[in-house]
Coordinates of N, CA and C and ligand atoms in Angstrom, one line a residue:
X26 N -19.1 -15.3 7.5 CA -18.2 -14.8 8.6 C -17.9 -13.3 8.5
X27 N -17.9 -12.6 6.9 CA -17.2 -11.6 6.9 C -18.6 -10.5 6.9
X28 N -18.6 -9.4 7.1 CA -19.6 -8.1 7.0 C -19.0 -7.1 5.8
X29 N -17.7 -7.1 6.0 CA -17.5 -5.9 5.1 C -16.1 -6.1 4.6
X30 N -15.3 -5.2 3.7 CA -14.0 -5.0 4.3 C -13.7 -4.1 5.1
X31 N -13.1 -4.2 6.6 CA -13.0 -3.4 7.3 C -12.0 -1.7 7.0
X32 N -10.6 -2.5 6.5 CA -9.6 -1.9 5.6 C -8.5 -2.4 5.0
X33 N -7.5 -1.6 4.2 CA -6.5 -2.3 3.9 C -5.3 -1.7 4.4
X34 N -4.5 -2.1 4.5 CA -3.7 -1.5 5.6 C -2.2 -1.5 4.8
X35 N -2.0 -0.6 4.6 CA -0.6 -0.4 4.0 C 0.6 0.3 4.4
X36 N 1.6 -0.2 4.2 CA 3.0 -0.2 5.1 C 3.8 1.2 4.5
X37 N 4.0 2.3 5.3 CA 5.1 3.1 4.4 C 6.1 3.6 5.6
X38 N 6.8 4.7 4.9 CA 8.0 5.0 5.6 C 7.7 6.0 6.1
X39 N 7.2 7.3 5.4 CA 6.8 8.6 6.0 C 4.9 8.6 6.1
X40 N 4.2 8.7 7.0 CA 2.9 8.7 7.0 C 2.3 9.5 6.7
X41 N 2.6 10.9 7.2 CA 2.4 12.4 6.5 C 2.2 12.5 5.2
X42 N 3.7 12.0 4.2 CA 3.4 12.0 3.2 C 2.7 11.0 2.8
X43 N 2.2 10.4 3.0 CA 1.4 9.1 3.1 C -0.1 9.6 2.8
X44 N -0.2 9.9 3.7 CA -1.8 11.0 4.0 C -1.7 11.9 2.6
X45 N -0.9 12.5 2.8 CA -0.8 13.9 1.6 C -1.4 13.1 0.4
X46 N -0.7 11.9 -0.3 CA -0.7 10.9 -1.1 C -2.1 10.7 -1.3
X47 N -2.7 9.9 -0.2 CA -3.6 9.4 -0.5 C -5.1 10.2 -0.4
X48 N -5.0 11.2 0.4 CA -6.1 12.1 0.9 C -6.6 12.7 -0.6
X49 N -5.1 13.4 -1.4 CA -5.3 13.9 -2.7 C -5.4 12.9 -3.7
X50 N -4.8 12.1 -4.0 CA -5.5 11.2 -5.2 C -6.7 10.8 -5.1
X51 N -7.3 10.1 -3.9 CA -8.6 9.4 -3.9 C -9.5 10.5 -3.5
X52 N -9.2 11.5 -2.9 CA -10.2 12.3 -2.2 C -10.9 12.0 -0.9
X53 N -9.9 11.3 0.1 CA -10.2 10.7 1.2 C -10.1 11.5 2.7
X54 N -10.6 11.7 3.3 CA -10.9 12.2 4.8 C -10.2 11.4 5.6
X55 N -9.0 12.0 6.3 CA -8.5 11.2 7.5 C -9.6 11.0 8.7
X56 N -9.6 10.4 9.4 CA -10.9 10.3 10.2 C -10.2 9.9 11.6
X57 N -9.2 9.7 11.9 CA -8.7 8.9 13.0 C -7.2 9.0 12.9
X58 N -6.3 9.2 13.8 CA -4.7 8.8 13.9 C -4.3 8.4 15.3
X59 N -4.0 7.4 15.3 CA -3.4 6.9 16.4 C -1.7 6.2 16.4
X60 N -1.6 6.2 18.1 CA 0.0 5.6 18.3 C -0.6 3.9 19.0
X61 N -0.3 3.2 18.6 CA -0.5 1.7 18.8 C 0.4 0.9 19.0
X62 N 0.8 1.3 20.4 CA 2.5 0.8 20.9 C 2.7 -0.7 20.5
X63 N 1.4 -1.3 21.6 CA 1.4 -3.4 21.4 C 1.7 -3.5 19.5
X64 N 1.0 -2.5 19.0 CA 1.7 -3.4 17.5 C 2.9 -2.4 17.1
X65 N 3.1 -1.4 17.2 CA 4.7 -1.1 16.9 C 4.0 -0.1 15.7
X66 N 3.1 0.6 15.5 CA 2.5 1.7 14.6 C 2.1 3.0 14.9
X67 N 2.4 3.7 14.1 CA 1.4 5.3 13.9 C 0.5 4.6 12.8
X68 N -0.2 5.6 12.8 CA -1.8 5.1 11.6 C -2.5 6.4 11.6
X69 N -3.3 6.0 10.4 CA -4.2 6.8 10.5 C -5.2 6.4 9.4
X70 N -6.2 6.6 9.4 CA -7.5 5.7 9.0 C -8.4 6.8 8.1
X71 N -8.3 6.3 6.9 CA -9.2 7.5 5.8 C -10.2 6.7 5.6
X72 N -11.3 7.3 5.8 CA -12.8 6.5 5.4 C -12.9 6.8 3.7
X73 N -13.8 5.9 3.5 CA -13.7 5.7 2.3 C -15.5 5.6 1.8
X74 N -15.9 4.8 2.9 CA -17.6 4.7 2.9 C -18.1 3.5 3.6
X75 N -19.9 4.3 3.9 CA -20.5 3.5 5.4 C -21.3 2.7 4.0
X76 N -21.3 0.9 4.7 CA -22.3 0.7 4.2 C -23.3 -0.4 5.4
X77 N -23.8 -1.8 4.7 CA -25.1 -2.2 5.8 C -24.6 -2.7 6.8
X78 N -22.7 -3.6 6.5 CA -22.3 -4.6 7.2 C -21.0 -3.3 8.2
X79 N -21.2 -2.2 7.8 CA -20.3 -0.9 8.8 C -19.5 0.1 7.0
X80 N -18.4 0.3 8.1 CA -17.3 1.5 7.3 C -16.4 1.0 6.3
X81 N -15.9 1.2 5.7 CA -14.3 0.9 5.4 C -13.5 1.9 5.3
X82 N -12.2 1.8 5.2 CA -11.0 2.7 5.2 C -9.9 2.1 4.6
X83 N -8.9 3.0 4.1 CA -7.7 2.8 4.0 C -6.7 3.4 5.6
X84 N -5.9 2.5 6.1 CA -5.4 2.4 7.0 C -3.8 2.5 6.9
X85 N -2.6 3.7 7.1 CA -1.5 3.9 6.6 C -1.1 3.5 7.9
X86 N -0.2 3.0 7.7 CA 1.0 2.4 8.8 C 2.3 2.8 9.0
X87 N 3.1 3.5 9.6 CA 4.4 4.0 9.7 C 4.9 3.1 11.2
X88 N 6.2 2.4 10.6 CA 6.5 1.9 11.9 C 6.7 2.4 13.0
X89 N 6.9 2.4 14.6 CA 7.5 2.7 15.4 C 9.3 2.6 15.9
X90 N 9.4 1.3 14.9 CA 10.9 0.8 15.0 C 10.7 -0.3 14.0
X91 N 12.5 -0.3 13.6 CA 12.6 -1.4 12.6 C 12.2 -3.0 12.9
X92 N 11.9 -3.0 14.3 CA 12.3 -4.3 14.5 C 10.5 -5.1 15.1
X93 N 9.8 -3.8 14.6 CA 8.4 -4.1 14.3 C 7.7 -4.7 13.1
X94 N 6.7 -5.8 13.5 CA 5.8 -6.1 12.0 C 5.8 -5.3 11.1
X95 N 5.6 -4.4 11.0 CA 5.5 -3.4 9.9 C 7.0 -2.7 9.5
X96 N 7.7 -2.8 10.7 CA 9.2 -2.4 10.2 C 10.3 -3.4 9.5
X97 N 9.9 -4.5 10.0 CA 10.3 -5.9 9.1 C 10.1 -5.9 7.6
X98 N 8.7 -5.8 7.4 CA 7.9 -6.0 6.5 C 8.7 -4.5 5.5
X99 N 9.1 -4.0 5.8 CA 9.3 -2.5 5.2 C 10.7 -3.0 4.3
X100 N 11.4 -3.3 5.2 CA 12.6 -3.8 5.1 C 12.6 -5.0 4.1
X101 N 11.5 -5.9 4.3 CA 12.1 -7.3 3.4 C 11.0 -6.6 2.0
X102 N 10.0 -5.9 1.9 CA 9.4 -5.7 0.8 C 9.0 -4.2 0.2
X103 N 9.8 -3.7 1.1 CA 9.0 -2.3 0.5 C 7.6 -1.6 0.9
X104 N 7.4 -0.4 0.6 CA 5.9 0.1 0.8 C 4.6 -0.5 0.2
X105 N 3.9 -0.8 0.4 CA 2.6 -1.3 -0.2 C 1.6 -2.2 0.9
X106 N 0.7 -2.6 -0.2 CA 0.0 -3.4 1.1 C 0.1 -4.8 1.8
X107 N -0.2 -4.1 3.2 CA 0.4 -5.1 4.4 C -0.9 -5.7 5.5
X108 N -1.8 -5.9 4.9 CA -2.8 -6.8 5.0 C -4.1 -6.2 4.7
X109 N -5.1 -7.0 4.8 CA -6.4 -6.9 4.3 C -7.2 -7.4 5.7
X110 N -8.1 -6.6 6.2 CA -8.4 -6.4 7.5 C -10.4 -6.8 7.0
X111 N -10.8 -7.7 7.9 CA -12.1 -7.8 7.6 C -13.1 -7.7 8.8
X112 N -14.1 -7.1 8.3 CA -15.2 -6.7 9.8 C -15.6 -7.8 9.9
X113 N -15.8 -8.4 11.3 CA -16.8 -9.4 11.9 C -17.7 -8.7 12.9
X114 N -18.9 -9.7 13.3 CA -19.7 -9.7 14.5 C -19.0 -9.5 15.9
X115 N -17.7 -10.5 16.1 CA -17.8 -11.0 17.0 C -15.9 -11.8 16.6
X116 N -15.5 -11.1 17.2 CA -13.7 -11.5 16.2 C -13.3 -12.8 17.3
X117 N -14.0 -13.0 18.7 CA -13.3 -14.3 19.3 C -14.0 -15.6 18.9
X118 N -15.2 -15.4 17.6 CA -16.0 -16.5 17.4 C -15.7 -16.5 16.1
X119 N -15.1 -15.8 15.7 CA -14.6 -15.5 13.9 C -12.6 -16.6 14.1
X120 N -12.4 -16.1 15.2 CA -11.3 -16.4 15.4 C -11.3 -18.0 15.3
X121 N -12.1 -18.4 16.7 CA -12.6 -20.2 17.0 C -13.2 -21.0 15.5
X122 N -13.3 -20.0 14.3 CA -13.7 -20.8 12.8 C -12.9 -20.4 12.3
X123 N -11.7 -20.0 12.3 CA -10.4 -20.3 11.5 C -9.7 -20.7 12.3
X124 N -9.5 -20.8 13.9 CA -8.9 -21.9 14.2 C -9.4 -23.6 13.8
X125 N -10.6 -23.4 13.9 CA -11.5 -24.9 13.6 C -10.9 -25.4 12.3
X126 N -10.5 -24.4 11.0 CA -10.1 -24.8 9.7 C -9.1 -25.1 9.7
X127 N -8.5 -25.2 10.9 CA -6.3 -25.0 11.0 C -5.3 -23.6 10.7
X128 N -6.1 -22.8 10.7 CA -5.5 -21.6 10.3 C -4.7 -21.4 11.7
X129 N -3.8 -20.5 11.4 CA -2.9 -20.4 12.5 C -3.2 -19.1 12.9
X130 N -3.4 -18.8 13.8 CA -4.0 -17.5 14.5 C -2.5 -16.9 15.3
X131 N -2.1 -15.5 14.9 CA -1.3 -15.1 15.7 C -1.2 -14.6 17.2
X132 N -2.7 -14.4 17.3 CA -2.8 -13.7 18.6 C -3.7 -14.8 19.4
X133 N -3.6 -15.0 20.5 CA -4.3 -16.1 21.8 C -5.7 -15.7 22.0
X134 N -5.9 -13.9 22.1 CA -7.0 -13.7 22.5 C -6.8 -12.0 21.7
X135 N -8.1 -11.7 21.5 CA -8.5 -10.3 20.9 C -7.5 -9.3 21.2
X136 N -6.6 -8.4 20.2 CA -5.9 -7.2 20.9 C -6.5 -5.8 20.5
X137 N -6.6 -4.8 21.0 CA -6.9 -3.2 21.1 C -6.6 -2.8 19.3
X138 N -7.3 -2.4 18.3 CA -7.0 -2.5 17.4 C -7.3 -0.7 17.4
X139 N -7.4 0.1 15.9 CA -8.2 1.2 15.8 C -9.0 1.6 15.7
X140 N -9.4 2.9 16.8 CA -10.6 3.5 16.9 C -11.6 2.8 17.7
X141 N -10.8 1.9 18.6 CA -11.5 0.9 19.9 C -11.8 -0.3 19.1
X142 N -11.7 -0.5 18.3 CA -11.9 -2.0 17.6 C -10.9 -2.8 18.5
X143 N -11.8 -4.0 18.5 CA -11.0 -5.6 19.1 C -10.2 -6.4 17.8
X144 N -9.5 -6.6 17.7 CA -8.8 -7.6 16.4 C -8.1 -8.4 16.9
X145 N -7.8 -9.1 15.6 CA -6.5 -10.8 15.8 C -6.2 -10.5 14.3
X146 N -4.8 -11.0 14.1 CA -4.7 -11.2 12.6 C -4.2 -13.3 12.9
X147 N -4.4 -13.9 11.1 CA -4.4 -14.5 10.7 C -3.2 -15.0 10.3
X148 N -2.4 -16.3 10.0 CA -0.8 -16.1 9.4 C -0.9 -16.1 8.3
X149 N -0.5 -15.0 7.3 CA -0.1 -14.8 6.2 C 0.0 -16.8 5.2
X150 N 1.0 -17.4 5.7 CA 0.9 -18.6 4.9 C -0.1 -19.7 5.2
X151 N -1.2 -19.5 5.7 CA -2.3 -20.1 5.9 C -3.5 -19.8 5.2
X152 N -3.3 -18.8 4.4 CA -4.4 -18.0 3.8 C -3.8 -17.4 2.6
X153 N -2.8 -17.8 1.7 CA -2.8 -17.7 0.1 C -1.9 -16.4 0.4
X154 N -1.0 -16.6 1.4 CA -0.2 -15.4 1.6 C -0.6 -13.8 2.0
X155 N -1.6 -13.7 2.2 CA -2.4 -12.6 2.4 C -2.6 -12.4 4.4
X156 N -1.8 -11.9 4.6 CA -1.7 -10.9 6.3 C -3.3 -10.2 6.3
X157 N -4.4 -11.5 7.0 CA -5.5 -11.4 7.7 C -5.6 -10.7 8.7
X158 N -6.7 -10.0 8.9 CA -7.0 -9.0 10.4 C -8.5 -9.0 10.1
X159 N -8.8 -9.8 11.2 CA -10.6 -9.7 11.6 C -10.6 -8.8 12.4
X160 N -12.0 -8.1 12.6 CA -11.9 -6.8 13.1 C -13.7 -6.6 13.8
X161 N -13.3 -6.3 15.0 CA -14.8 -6.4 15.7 C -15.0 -4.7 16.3
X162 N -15.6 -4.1 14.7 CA -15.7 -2.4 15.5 C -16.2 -2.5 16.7
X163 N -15.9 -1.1 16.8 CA -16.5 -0.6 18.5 C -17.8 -0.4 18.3
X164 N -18.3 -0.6 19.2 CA -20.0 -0.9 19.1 C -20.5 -1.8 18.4
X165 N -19.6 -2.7 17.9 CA -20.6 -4.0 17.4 C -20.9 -4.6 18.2
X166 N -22.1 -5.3 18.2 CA -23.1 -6.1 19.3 C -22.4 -7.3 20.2
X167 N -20.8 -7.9 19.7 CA -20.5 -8.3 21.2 C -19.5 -7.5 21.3
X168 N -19.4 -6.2 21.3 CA -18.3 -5.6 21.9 C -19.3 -4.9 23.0
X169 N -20.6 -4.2 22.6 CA -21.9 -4.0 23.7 C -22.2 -4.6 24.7
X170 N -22.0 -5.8 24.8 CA -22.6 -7.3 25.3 C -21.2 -7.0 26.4
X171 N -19.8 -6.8 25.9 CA -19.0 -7.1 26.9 C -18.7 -6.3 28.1
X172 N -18.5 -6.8 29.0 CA -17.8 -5.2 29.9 C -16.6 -5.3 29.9
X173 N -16.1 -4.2 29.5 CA -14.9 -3.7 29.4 C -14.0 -3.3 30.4
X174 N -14.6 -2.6 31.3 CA -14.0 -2.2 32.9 C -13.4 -3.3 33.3
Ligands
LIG209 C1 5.4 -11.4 6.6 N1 5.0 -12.2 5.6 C2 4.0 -11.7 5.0 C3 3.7 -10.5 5.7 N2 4.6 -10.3 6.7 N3 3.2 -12.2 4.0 C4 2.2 -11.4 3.6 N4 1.9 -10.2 4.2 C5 2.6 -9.7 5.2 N5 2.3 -8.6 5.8 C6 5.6 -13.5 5.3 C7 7.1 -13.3 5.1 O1 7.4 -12.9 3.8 C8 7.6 -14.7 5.4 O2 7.5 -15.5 4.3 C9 6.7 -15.2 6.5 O3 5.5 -14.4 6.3 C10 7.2 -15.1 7.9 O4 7.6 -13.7 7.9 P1 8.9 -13.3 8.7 O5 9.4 -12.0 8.1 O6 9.9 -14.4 8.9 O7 8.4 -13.1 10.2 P2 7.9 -11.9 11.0 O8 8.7 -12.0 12.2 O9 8.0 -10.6 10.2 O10 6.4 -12.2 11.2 C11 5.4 -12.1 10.2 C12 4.1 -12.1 10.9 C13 4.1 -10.8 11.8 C14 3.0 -12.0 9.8 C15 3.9 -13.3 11.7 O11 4.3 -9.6 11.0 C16 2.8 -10.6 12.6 O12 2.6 -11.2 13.7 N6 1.9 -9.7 12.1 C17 0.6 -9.5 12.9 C18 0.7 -8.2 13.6 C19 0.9 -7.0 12.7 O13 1.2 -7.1 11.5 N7 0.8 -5.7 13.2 C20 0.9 -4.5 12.5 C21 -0.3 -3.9 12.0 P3 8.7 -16.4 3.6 O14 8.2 -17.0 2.4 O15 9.8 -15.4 3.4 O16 9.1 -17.3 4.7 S1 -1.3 -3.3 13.4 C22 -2.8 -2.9 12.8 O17 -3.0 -3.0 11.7 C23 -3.8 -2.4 13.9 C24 -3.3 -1.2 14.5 C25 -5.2 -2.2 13.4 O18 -5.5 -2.6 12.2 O19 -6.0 -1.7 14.1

């Protein structure tokens, strides 16, 4: 099901310093920053490296408001990480085999994820506690296949 890890996606308070953080310790390239209203985030996306199944990144999350996923999540646990995000082919056919297992799917249909990717995340207690996010980059072969307009 899976291609890669897409990213991991971790919750903080200040994002700047966040970046500062992470850019200098690991030696990482921001590559992308966005405002992502439907989920309640700033972000911004450090690549990390391309391989056969795509990219990966580390993905910083600053909430938009407290009363967002990520601003909840801030609140009941602190900074760190706030899910594990995986590349698929095809995230509404990745979705229909973890619904088929009984997983509980949070989202009905595909939402606007980063850097034009399509995603759904997973519920945390369906999967060993771990806040899933399948992830169908842009330009993967059914995001080509779709029309978008
Ligand atoms: C909550 N829980 C988590 C968790 N967040 N467990 C692991 N990882 C997390 N990140 C646990 C809580 O501790 C609680 O367990 C139970 O799940 C229910 O949590 P809650 O606090 O009662 O409920 P809510 O309202 O905070 O909802 C949690 C839920 C929500 C996961 C359903 O955050 C959600 O729908 N997340 C998906 C969307 C999202 O996270 N968007 C932000 C990233 P106990 O044992 O205490 O009952 S957007 C993003 O990443 C995009 C931009 C992208 O990648 O492109």
């Amino acid at each position: 099901m899976f291609m890669r890890i897409d990213h991991i996606g971790i919750a903080c308070h200040d994002l700047e310093a966040k970046i500062a953080l992470f850019s200098d310790t690991f030696e990482l390239t921001v590559v992308a920053r966005e405002v992502n209203e439907e989920q309640g985030v700033r972000e911004a996306m450090l690549h990390i490296a391309d391989g056969e199944g795509g990219s990966s990144y580390i993905q910083l999350l600053e909430p938009l408001s407290p009363d967002t996923p990520v601003g909840k999540f801030l609140a009941k646990r602190g900074e760190g990480v706030h899910h594990v995000a995986f590349g698929v082919p095809d995230v509404a056919e990745a979705m229909e085999r973890l619904a088929g297992k009984g997983v509980r799917l949070l989202d009905e249909r595909p939402r606007h994820g980063s850097m034009g990717s399509e995603i759904a995340f997973a519920h945390p207690k369906d999967v060993g506690g771990m806040l899933t996010e399948l992830v169908q980059a842009a330009g993967a072969p059914a995001n080509v296949k779709t029309d978008r307009m």
